[in-house]
Short mmCIF file of C-alpha atoms and ligand atoms in Angstrom, two decimals:
data_model
loop_
_atom_site.label_atom_id
_atom_site.label_comp_id
_atom_site.label_asym_id
_atom_site.label_seq_id
_atom_site.Cartn_x
_atom_site.Cartn_y
_atom_site.Cartn_z
CA MET A 882 0.00 0.00 0.00
CA HIS A 883 1.38 3.45 -0.94
CA ILE A 884 0.99 6.22 1.60
CA ASN A 885 -0.71 9.49 0.54
CA GLU A 886 -1.82 8.18 -2.83
CA THR A 887 -4.87 9.71 -4.43
CA ASP A 888 -7.71 7.40 -5.44
CA GLU A 889 -6.71 7.95 -9.08
CA GLN A 890 -3.09 6.94 -8.44
CA SER A 891 -3.98 3.80 -6.52
CA SER A 892 -6.35 2.70 -9.28
CA LEU A 893 -3.48 2.49 -11.79
CA ILE A 894 -1.83 -0.76 -12.79
CA SER A 895 1.92 -0.48 -12.45
CA TYR A 896 4.90 -2.80 -12.27
CA GLU A 897 6.03 -1.32 -8.91
CA ARG A 898 2.59 -1.53 -7.30
CA ILE A 899 2.13 -5.17 -8.30
CA LYS A 900 5.67 -6.12 -7.27
CA ASN A 901 5.25 -4.39 -3.88
CA GLU A 902 2.20 -6.49 -3.13
CA LEU A 903 3.34 -9.79 -4.66
CA GLU A 904 4.11 -12.69 -2.34
CA THR A 905 4.50 -15.54 -4.83
CA ASP A 906 7.48 -17.83 -5.39
CA VAL A 907 6.99 -18.38 -9.13
CA LEU A 908 3.97 -16.67 -10.69
CA GLY A 909 4.68 -13.07 -11.66
CA ARG A 910 8.32 -13.16 -10.54
CA LYS A 911 9.00 -12.30 -14.18
CA LEU A 912 6.39 -9.59 -14.78
CA ILE A 913 5.64 -7.49 -17.85
CA VAL A 914 3.22 -4.58 -17.53
CA LEU A 915 1.98 -2.96 -20.74
CA ASP A 916 -0.18 0.11 -21.43
CA GLU A 917 -1.67 -1.44 -24.54
CA ILE A 918 -1.49 -4.69 -26.51
CA ASP A 919 -3.71 -6.59 -28.94
CA SER A 920 -4.12 -9.52 -26.52
CA THR A 921 -2.03 -10.48 -23.50
CA ASN A 922 -2.60 -14.15 -24.44
CA ASN A 923 -1.04 -13.49 -27.88
CA TYR A 924 1.90 -11.71 -26.25
CA ALA A 925 2.40 -14.48 -23.66
CA LYS A 926 2.22 -17.14 -26.38
CA GLN A 927 4.99 -15.38 -28.30
CA LEU A 928 7.11 -15.23 -25.12
CA ALA A 929 6.43 -18.92 -24.42
CA ARG A 930 7.63 -19.82 -27.93
CA GLU A 931 10.81 -17.89 -27.11
CA ASN A 932 11.25 -20.04 -23.98
CA ALA A 933 10.01 -17.59 -21.36
CA GLU A 934 10.29 -19.01 -17.86
CA ASN A 935 7.53 -20.75 -15.94
CA GLY A 936 5.30 -18.23 -14.17
CA THR A 937 5.99 -15.28 -16.50
CA ALA A 938 3.01 -12.91 -16.27
CA VAL A 939 1.86 -10.25 -18.73
CA VAL A 940 -0.60 -7.56 -17.60
CA ALA A 941 -2.13 -4.83 -19.76
CA ASP A 942 -4.27 -1.78 -19.06
CA TYR A 943 -5.97 -2.04 -22.46
CA GLN A 944 -6.43 -4.75 -25.10
CA THR A 945 -7.28 -3.74 -28.66
CA ALA A 946 -8.22 -7.31 -29.66
CA GLY A 947 -8.94 -9.19 -26.44
CA ARG A 948 -10.00 -12.77 -27.15
CA GLY A 949 -12.64 -14.88 -25.41
CA ARG A 950 -13.64 -18.53 -25.62
CA LEU A 951 -15.27 -20.05 -28.68
CA GLY A 952 -13.70 -17.44 -30.99
CA ARG A 953 -15.48 -14.52 -29.34
CA SER A 954 -13.91 -11.17 -28.55
CA PHE A 955 -13.41 -9.91 -25.01
CA ILE A 956 -14.13 -6.17 -24.70
CA SER A 957 -11.18 -4.75 -22.75
CA PRO A 958 -11.59 -0.98 -22.24
CA LYS A 959 -8.71 1.20 -21.10
CA GLY A 960 -8.31 1.92 -17.40
CA THR A 961 -11.14 -0.32 -16.22
CA GLY A 962 -9.96 -3.90 -15.93
CA ILE A 963 -7.17 -6.40 -15.49
CA TYR A 964 -6.06 -8.29 -18.57
CA LEU A 965 -3.59 -10.87 -17.31
CA SER A 966 -1.89 -13.88 -18.93
CA VAL A 967 0.36 -16.32 -17.12
CA ILE A 968 2.72 -18.82 -18.72
CA ILE A 969 2.80 -22.25 -17.05
CA ARG A 970 5.54 -24.64 -18.19
CA ASN A 971 6.13 -27.22 -15.51
CA ASN A 972 5.68 -30.56 -17.30
CA MET A 973 2.06 -30.64 -16.31
CA SER A 974 0.18 -33.69 -17.55
CA VAL A 975 -2.58 -33.20 -20.11
CA SER A 976 -5.11 -34.56 -17.60
CA SER A 977 -4.18 -31.94 -14.96
CA ALA A 978 -4.10 -29.22 -17.58
CA GLN A 979 -7.73 -29.97 -18.35
CA LEU A 980 -8.53 -28.79 -14.83
CA ILE A 981 -6.59 -25.53 -15.10
CA THR A 982 -9.48 -23.34 -16.22
CA SER A 983 -11.72 -24.39 -13.34
CA CYS A 984 -8.78 -24.09 -10.94
CA ALA A 985 -8.16 -20.54 -12.22
CA ALA A 986 -11.86 -19.72 -11.81
CA VAL A 987 -11.69 -20.66 -8.11
CA ALA A 988 -8.47 -18.66 -7.65
CA ALA A 989 -9.98 -15.57 -9.30
CA ALA A 990 -13.22 -15.86 -7.31
CA GLU A 991 -11.28 -16.07 -4.04
CA ALA A 992 -9.02 -13.14 -4.96
CA ILE A 993 -11.98 -10.88 -5.86
CA GLU A 994 -13.84 -11.94 -2.75
CA GLU A 995 -10.82 -11.22 -0.54
CA LEU A 996 -10.61 -7.65 -1.83
CA CYS A 997 -14.26 -6.70 -2.10
CA GLY A 998 -15.93 -8.98 0.45
CA CYS A 999 -18.61 -10.09 -2.02
CA ASP A 1000 -19.95 -13.52 -2.91
CA VAL A 1001 -18.53 -14.43 -6.34
CA LYS A 1002 -20.28 -17.22 -8.24
CA ILE A 1003 -18.92 -19.44 -11.01
CA LYS A 1004 -20.97 -20.19 -14.08
CA TRP A 1005 -19.71 -23.37 -15.68
CA VAL A 1006 -17.24 -23.55 -17.09
CA ASN A 1007 -15.18 -20.45 -16.42
CA ASP A 1008 -17.23 -17.27 -16.04
CA LEU A 1009 -17.35 -15.38 -12.75
CA PHE A 1010 -20.57 -13.65 -11.82
CA LEU A 1011 -21.54 -10.94 -9.34
CA GLY A 1012 -25.15 -9.91 -8.92
CA GLY A 1013 -26.22 -12.05 -11.87
CA ARG A 1014 -23.83 -10.54 -14.44
CA LYS A 1015 -20.42 -11.60 -15.73
CA ILE A 1016 -17.41 -9.77 -14.28
CA CYS A 1017 -14.58 -12.10 -15.32
CA GLY A 1018 -13.75 -14.54 -18.12
CA ILE A 1019 -10.91 -17.01 -18.52
CA LEU A 1020 -9.27 -18.28 -21.71
CA THR A 1021 -6.76 -21.11 -21.34
CA GLU A 1022 -4.63 -22.07 -24.34
CA SER A 1023 -1.99 -24.78 -24.52
CA SER A 1024 0.70 -26.24 -26.72
CA LEU A 1025 1.42 -29.98 -26.70
CA GLY A 1026 4.88 -31.18 -25.67
CA THR A 1027 7.09 -33.56 -27.63
CA VAL A 1028 6.65 -36.31 -25.00
CA ALA A 1029 3.21 -37.92 -25.33
CA GLY A 1030 0.73 -36.84 -22.65
CA THR A 1031 2.69 -33.71 -21.66
CA LEU A 1032 2.34 -30.05 -22.46
CA GLU A 1033 5.01 -27.64 -23.66
CA TYR A 1034 3.21 -24.70 -22.06
CA VAL A 1035 -0.19 -23.45 -20.97
CA ILE A 1036 -1.31 -19.81 -21.11
CA ILE A 1037 -3.94 -18.85 -18.54
CA GLY A 1038 -5.63 -15.61 -19.59
CA LEU A 1039 -7.91 -13.79 -17.17
CA GLY A 1040 -9.96 -10.69 -17.87
CA VAL A 1041 -11.56 -9.01 -14.84
CA ASN A 1042 -13.89 -6.01 -15.13
CA VAL A 1043 -12.88 -3.96 -12.10
CA TYR A 1044 -14.08 -0.36 -12.57
CA SER A 1045 -17.40 0.84 -13.92
CA LEU A 1046 -18.17 -0.19 -17.49
CA LYS A 1047 -20.79 2.55 -17.90
CA GLY A 1048 -20.08 4.39 -21.14
CA HIS A 1049 -17.59 1.71 -22.21
CA ILE A 1050 -19.97 -1.00 -23.42
CA ASP A 1051 -23.25 -0.94 -25.34
CA SER A 1052 -26.66 -1.52 -23.74
CA GLU A 1053 -26.93 -5.09 -25.08
CA LEU A 1054 -23.66 -6.10 -23.42
CA GLU A 1055 -24.67 -4.24 -20.24
CA LYS A 1056 -27.47 -6.78 -19.78
CA ILE A 1057 -24.98 -9.61 -19.33
CA ALA A 1058 -21.66 -8.00 -18.33
CA SER A 1059 -20.77 -5.86 -15.36
CA SER A 1060 -17.86 -4.89 -13.15
CA ILE A 1061 -16.87 -5.19 -9.51
CA GLU A 1062 -17.45 -1.45 -9.02
CA ASP A 1063 -20.84 -1.48 -10.73
CA GLU A 1064 -22.02 -4.42 -8.60
CA THR A 1065 -20.52 -3.50 -5.20
CA GLY A 1066 -19.79 0.25 -5.36
CA LYS A 1067 -16.20 -0.54 -4.34
CA ARG A 1068 -13.09 0.72 -6.18
CA ILE A 1069 -10.46 -1.84 -5.28
CA SER A 1070 -6.82 -1.50 -6.37
CA ARG A 1071 -6.21 -3.24 -9.68
CA SER A 1072 -2.53 -3.79 -8.88
CA ARG A 1073 -3.40 -5.39 -5.55
CA LEU A 1074 -6.01 -7.58 -7.22
CA CYS A 1075 -3.40 -8.68 -9.75
CA ALA A 1076 -0.99 -9.66 -6.97
CA VAL A 1077 -3.64 -11.54 -4.94
CA LEU A 1078 -4.86 -13.28 -8.08
CA LEU A 1079 -1.35 -14.54 -8.82
CA GLU A 1080 -0.98 -15.73 -5.21
CA LYS A 1081 -4.25 -17.64 -5.21
CA LEU A 1082 -3.46 -19.11 -8.62
CA GLU A 1083 -0.04 -20.29 -7.46
CA MET A 1084 -1.51 -21.81 -4.30
CA HIS A 1085 -4.19 -23.77 -6.18
CA LEU A 1086 -1.95 -24.82 -9.10
CA GLU A 1087 0.64 -26.28 -6.72
CA LYS A 1088 -1.90 -28.84 -5.54
CA ILE A 1089 -3.98 -29.20 -8.69
CA GLU A 1090 -3.34 -32.97 -8.77
CA SER A 1091 -5.18 -33.36 -5.44
CA ARG A 1092 -8.30 -31.76 -6.99
CA GLU A 1093 -8.93 -30.03 -3.68
CA PHE A 1094 -10.21 -26.90 -5.46
CA ILE A 1095 -13.15 -28.84 -6.95
CA LYS A 1096 -15.11 -28.61 -3.68
CA GLU A 1097 -14.86 -24.83 -3.80
CA TYR A 1098 -15.73 -24.85 -7.50
CA GLN A 1099 -18.84 -26.89 -6.72
CA ARG A 1100 -19.79 -24.66 -3.78
CA ARG A 1101 -19.60 -21.53 -5.92
CA SER A 1102 -21.46 -22.97 -8.88
CA MET A 1103 -24.54 -20.97 -9.88
CA ILE A 1104 -25.75 -23.46 -12.47
CA ILE A 1105 -26.80 -26.45 -10.37
CA GLY A 1106 -30.55 -27.01 -10.40
CA GLU A 1107 -31.03 -24.62 -13.33
CA THR A 1108 -32.52 -25.44 -16.70
CA VAL A 1109 -29.70 -25.21 -19.23
CA ILE A 1110 -29.42 -25.17 -23.00
CA ILE A 1111 -26.38 -26.59 -24.77
CA GLU A 1112 -25.52 -26.68 -28.46
CA GLU A 1113 -24.60 -30.13 -29.78
CA LYS A 1114 -23.98 -31.00 -33.42
CA GLY A 1115 -25.76 -27.81 -34.48
CA LYS A 1116 -28.83 -28.57 -32.35
CA SER A 1117 -30.02 -27.03 -29.07
CA ARG A 1118 -30.66 -29.47 -26.21
CA THR A 1119 -32.35 -28.60 -22.94
CA GLY A 1120 -31.93 -30.27 -19.58
CA LYS A 1121 -31.34 -29.71 -15.91
CA ALA A 1122 -27.83 -29.12 -14.52
CA VAL A 1123 -27.56 -31.81 -11.86
CA SER A 1124 -24.03 -31.54 -10.46
CA ILE A 1125 -20.39 -30.69 -11.05
CA ALA A 1126 -18.36 -33.89 -11.45
CA ASP A 1127 -14.98 -34.50 -9.80
CA ASP A 1128 -13.25 -33.59 -13.07
CA ALA A 1129 -15.18 -30.26 -13.15
CA GLY A 1130 -17.45 -31.52 -15.93
CA LEU A 1131 -21.14 -30.58 -15.85
CA THR A 1132 -23.62 -33.42 -15.36
CA ILE A 1133 -26.92 -32.75 -17.11
CA LYS A 1134 -30.18 -34.65 -17.08
CA PHE A 1135 -31.54 -33.93 -20.54
CA ASP A 1136 -35.27 -33.58 -21.20
CA ASP A 1137 -35.23 -36.92 -23.07
CA GLY A 1138 -33.98 -38.69 -19.90
CA GLU A 1139 -30.32 -39.06 -20.87
CA ILE A 1140 -27.87 -38.21 -18.07
CA ARG A 1141 -24.39 -37.24 -19.23
CA THR A 1142 -21.37 -35.22 -18.10
CA ILE A 1143 -20.05 -32.68 -20.59
CA ASN A 1144 -16.49 -31.37 -20.40
CA SER A 1145 -16.42 -28.65 -23.03
CA GLY A 1146 -18.64 -26.14 -24.78
CA GLU A 1147 -21.10 -23.85 -23.12
CA ALA A 1148 -24.28 -24.21 -21.08
CA ARG A 1149 -26.67 -21.25 -21.15
CA ILE A 1150 -28.96 -20.81 -18.16
CA PHE A 1151 -32.49 -20.72 -19.54
CA ARG A 1152 -33.98 -18.61 -16.73
CA ASN A 1153 -31.53 -15.73 -17.25
CA GLN A 1154 -31.48 -15.93 -21.03
CA ASN A 1155 -27.67 -15.55 -20.95
C1 LIG P 192 -14.26 -15.50 -22.09
O1 LIG P 192 -15.00 -14.85 -21.34
O2 LIG P 192 -14.72 -16.13 -23.07
C2 LIG P 192 -12.80 -15.53 -21.82
C3 LIG P 192 -12.21 -14.13 -21.76
C4 LIG P 192 -10.74 -14.12 -21.48
C5 LIG P 192 -10.17 -12.72 -21.55
C6 LIG P 192 -8.72 -12.66 -21.13
S1 LIG P 192 -8.18 -11.01 -20.93
C7 LIG P 192 -6.54 -11.55 -20.83
C8 LIG P 192 -6.36 -12.64 -21.85
N1 LIG P 192 -6.06 -12.08 -23.16
C9 LIG P 192 -7.02 -12.31 -24.04
O3 LIG P 192 -7.01 -11.94 -25.23
N2 LIG P 192 -8.01 -13.03 -23.48
C10 LIG P 192 -7.72 -13.32 -22.09
#
């Protein structure tokens, strides 16, 4: 914490502020803070190809071409959010890597909750919600290693809407997306959030094999018991979300009676129309 800082100063993302707060051993030890970039995931991927070390983190104040899941874009206005990508290269098995996104969702939910004292929910598979609207998305991308069943690297990309999005997004997007400030009235420090996020992520990734985080993922899930719609082979199917499986998959009882766990794609909650 910096003494005598104005609210405006403490809301800035800076290398020094993040480093002052950071208590990790690996994640963010090598830290790159940028004013502007197309996508921090693209930047991190380039660094990973150039052999950047495990834990290297890239943070930007603004993304001109932020990317989301399923080929969507992620609106990343200047001065409002955290756009963070972390390179993981630790010989993680493919099976553990499949859990990374849900593990990161728990870490991000805990970090936000620690700073703003609010109850953050997870909408399967990787969206964080506050007050019924999305405040954070996660895009994990990986490159296969030369040894079968291993990964060369994984990029975990997190986008958190921290300050008010009013005037930054259109009215359609406002129905489904929001920010921590818009939902809680609190203006938390983005640099501090970045540091806490890296700490929580490191803590959960260290023990990912134990799958301990799954309990917290299940507890925070906002989809269980809801009617959901999924797209499969170009068709919409409706069912009830029954539970989160131990591999973080979503178990659905479909309207035709079939019960199955899905591990990829998207489940829209019918009630909310989102
Ligand atoms: C989603 O909601 O579909 C995932 C959004 C992920 C956005 C983050 S912001 C940092 C990183 N860089 C990107 O281009 N995307 C991820």
